[in-house]
PDB file of N, CA and C in Angstrom:
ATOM      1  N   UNK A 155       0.845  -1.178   0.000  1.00 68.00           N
ATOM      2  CA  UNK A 155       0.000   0.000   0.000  1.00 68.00           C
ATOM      3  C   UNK A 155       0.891   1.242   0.000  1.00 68.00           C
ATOM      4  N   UNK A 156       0.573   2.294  -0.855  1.00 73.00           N
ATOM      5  CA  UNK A 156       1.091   3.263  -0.869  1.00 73.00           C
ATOM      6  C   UNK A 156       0.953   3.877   0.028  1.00 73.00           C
ATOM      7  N   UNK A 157       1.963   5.064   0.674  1.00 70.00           N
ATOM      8  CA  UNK A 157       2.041   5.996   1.528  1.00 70.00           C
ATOM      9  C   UNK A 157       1.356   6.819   1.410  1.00 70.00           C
ATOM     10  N   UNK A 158       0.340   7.362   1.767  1.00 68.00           N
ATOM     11  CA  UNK A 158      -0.612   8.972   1.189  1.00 68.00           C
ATOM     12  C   UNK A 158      -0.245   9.391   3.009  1.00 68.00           C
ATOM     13  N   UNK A 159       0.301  11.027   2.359  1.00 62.00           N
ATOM     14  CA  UNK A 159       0.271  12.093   3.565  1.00 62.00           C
ATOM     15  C   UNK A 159      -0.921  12.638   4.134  1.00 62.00           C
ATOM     16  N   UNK A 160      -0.292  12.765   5.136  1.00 62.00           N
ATOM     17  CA  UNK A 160      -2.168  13.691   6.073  1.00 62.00           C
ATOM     18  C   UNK A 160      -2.377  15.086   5.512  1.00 62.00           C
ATOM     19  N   UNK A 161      -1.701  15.933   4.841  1.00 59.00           N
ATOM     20  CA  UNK A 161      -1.428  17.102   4.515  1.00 59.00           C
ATOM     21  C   UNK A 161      -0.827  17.045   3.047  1.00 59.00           C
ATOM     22  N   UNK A 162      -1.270  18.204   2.479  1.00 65.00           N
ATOM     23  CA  UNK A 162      -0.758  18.373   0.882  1.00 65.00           C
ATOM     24  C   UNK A 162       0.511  18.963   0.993  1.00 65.00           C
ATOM     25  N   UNK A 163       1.596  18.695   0.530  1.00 62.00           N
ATOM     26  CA  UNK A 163       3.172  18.867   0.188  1.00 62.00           C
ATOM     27  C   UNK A 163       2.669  19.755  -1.138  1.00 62.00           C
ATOM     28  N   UNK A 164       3.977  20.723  -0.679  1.00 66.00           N
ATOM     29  CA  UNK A 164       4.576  21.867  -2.023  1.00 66.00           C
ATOM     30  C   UNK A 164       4.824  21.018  -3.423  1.00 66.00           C
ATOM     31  N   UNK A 165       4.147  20.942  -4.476  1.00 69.00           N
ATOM     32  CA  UNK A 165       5.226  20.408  -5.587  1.00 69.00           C
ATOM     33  C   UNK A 165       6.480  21.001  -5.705  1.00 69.00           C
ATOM     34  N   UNK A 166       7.698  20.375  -4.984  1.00 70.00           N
ATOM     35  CA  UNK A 166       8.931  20.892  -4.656  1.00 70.00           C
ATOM     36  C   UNK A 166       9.251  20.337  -5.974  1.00 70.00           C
ATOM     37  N   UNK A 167       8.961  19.062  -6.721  1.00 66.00           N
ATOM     38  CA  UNK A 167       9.838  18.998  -8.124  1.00 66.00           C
ATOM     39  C   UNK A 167       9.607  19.669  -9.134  1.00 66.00           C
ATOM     40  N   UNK A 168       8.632  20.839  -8.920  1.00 72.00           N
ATOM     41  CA  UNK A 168       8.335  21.626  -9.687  1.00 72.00           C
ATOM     42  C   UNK A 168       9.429  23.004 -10.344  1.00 72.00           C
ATOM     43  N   UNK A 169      10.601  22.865  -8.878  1.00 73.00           N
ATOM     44  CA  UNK A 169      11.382  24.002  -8.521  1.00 73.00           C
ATOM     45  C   UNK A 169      12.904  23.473  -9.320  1.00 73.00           C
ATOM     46  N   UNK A 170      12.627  22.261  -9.680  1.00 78.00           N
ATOM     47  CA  UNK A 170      13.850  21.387 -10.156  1.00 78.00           C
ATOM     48  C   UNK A 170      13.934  22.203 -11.595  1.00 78.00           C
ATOM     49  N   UNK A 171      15.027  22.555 -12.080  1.00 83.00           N
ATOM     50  CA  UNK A 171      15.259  23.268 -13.447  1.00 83.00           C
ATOM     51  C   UNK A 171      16.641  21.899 -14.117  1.00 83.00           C
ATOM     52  N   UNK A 172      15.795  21.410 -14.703  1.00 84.00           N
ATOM     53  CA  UNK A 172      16.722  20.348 -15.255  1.00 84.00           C
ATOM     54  C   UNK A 172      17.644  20.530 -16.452  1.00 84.00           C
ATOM     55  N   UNK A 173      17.172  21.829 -16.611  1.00 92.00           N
ATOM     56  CA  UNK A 173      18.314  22.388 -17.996  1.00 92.00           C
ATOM     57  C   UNK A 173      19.349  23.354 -17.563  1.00 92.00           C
ATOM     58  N   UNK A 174      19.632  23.797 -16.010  1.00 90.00           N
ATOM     59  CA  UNK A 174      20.404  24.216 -15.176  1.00 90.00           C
ATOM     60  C   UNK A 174      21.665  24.176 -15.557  1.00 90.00           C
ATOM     61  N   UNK A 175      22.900  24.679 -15.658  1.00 94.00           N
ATOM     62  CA  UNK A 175      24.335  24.038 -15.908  1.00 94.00           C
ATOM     63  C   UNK A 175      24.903  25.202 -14.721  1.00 94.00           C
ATOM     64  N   UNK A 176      25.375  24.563 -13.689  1.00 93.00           N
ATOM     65  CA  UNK A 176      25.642  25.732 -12.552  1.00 93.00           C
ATOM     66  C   UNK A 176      27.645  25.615 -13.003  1.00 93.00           C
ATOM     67  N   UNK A 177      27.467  27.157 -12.182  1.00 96.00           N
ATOM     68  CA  UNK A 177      28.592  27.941 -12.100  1.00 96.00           C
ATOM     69  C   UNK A 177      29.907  27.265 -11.284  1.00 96.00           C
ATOM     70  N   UNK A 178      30.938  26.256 -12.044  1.00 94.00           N
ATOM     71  CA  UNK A 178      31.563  25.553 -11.256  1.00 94.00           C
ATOM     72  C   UNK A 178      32.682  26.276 -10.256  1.00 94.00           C
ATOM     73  N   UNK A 179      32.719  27.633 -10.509  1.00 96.00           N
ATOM     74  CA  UNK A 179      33.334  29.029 -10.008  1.00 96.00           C
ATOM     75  C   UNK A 179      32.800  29.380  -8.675  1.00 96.00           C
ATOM     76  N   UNK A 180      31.479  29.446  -9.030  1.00 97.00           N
ATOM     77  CA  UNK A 180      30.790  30.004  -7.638  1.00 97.00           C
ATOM     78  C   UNK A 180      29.876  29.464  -7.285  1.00 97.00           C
ATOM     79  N   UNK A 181      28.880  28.342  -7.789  1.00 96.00           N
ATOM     80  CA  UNK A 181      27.961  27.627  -7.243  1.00 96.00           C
ATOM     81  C   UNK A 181      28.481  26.905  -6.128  1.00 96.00           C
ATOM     82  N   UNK A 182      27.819  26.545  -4.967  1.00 95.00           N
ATOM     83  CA  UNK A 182      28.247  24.954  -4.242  1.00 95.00           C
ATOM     84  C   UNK A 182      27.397  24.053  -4.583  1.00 95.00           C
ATOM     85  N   UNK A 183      28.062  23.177  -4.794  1.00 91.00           N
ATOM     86  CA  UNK A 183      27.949  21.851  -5.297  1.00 91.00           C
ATOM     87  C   UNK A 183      28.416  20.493  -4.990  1.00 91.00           C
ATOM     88  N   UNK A 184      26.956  20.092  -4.297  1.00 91.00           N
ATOM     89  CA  UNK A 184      26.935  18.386  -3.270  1.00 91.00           C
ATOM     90  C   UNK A 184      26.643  17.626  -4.041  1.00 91.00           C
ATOM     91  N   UNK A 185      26.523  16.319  -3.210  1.00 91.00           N
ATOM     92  CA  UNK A 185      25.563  15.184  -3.791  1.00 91.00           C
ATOM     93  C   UNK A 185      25.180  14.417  -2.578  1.00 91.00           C
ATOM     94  N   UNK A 186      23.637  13.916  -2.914  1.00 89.00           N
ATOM     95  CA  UNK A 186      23.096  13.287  -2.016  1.00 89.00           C
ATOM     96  C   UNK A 186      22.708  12.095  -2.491  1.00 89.00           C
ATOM     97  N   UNK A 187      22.030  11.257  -1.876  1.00 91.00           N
ATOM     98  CA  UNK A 187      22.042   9.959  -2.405  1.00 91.00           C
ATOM     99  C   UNK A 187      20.702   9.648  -1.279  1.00 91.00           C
ATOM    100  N   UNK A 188      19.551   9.183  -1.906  1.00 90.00           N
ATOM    101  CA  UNK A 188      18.342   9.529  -1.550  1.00 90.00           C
ATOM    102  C   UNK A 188      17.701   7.645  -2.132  1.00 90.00           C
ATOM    103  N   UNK A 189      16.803   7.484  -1.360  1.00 91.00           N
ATOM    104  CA  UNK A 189      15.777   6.554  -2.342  1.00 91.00           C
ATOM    105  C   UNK A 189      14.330   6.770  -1.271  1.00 91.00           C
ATOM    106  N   UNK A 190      13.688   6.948  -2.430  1.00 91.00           N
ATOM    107  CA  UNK A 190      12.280   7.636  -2.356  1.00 91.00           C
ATOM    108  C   UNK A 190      11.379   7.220  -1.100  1.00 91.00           C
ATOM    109  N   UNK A 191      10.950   6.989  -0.853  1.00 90.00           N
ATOM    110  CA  UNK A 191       9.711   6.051   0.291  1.00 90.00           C
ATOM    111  C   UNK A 191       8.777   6.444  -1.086  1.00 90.00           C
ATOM    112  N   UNK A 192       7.815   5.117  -0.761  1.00 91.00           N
ATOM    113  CA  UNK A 192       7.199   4.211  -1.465  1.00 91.00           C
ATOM    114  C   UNK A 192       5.914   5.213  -1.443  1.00 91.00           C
ATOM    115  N   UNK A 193       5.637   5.706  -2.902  1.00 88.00           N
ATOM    116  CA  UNK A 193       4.592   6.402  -3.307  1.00 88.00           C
ATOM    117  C   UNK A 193       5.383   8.167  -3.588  1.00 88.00           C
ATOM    118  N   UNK A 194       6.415   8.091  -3.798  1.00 85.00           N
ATOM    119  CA  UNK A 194       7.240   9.617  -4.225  1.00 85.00           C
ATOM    120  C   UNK A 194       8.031   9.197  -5.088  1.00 85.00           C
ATOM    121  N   UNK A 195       8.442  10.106  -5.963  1.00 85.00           N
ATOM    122  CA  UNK A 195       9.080   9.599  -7.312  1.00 85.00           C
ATOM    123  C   UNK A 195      10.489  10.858  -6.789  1.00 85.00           C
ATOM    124  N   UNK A 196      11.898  10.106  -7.670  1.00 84.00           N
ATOM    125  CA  UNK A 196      12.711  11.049  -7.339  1.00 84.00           C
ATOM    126  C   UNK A 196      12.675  12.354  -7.844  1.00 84.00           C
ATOM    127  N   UNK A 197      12.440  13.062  -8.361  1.00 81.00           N
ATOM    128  CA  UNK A 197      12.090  14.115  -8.480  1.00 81.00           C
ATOM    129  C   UNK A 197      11.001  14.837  -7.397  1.00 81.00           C
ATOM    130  N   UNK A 198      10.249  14.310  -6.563  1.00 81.00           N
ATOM    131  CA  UNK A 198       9.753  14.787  -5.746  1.00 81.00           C
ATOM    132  C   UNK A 198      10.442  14.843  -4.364  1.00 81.00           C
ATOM    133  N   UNK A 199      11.323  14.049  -4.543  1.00 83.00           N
ATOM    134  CA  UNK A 199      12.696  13.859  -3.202  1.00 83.00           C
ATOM    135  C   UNK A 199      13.525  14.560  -3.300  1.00 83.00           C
ATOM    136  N   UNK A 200      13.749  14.716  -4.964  1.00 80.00           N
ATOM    137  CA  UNK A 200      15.038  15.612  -5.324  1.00 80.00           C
ATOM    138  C   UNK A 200      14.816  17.193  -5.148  1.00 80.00           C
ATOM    139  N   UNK A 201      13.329  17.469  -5.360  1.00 80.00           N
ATOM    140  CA  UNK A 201      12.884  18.840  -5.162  1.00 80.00           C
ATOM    141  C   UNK A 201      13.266  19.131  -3.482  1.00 80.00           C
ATOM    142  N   UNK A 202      12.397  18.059  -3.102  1.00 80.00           N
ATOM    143  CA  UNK A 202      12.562  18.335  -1.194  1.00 80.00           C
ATOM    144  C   UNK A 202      13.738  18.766  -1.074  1.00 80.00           C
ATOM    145  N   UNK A 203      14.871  18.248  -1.495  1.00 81.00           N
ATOM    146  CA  UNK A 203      16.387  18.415  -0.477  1.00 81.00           C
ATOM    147  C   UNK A 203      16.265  19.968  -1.130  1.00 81.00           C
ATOM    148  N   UNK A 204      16.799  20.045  -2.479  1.00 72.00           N
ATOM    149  CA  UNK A 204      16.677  21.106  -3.022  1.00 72.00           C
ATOM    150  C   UNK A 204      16.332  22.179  -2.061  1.00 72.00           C
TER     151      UNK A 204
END
């Protein structure tokens, strides 16, 4: 069974700009390493950290 929240979440993967090419000068730049809970797609995980 899927996970459904008690409350409506921001479409945070909405904020994701996937045609982005950041500034290797002055951006900071991580990496995370994420796997979804069951009923979120990565892009909706990837927005969250974001």
């Amino acid at each position: 069974m899927a996970y459904k929240p008690k409350v409506d979440f921001e479409p945070y993967h909405t904020w994701i700009d996937k045609s982005y090419a950041p500034d290797l000068k002055n951006d900071v730049i991580v990496t995370f390493r994420v796997t979804p809970a069951e009923g979120f797609s990565i892009e909706e995980v990837a927005g969250g950290i974001a």
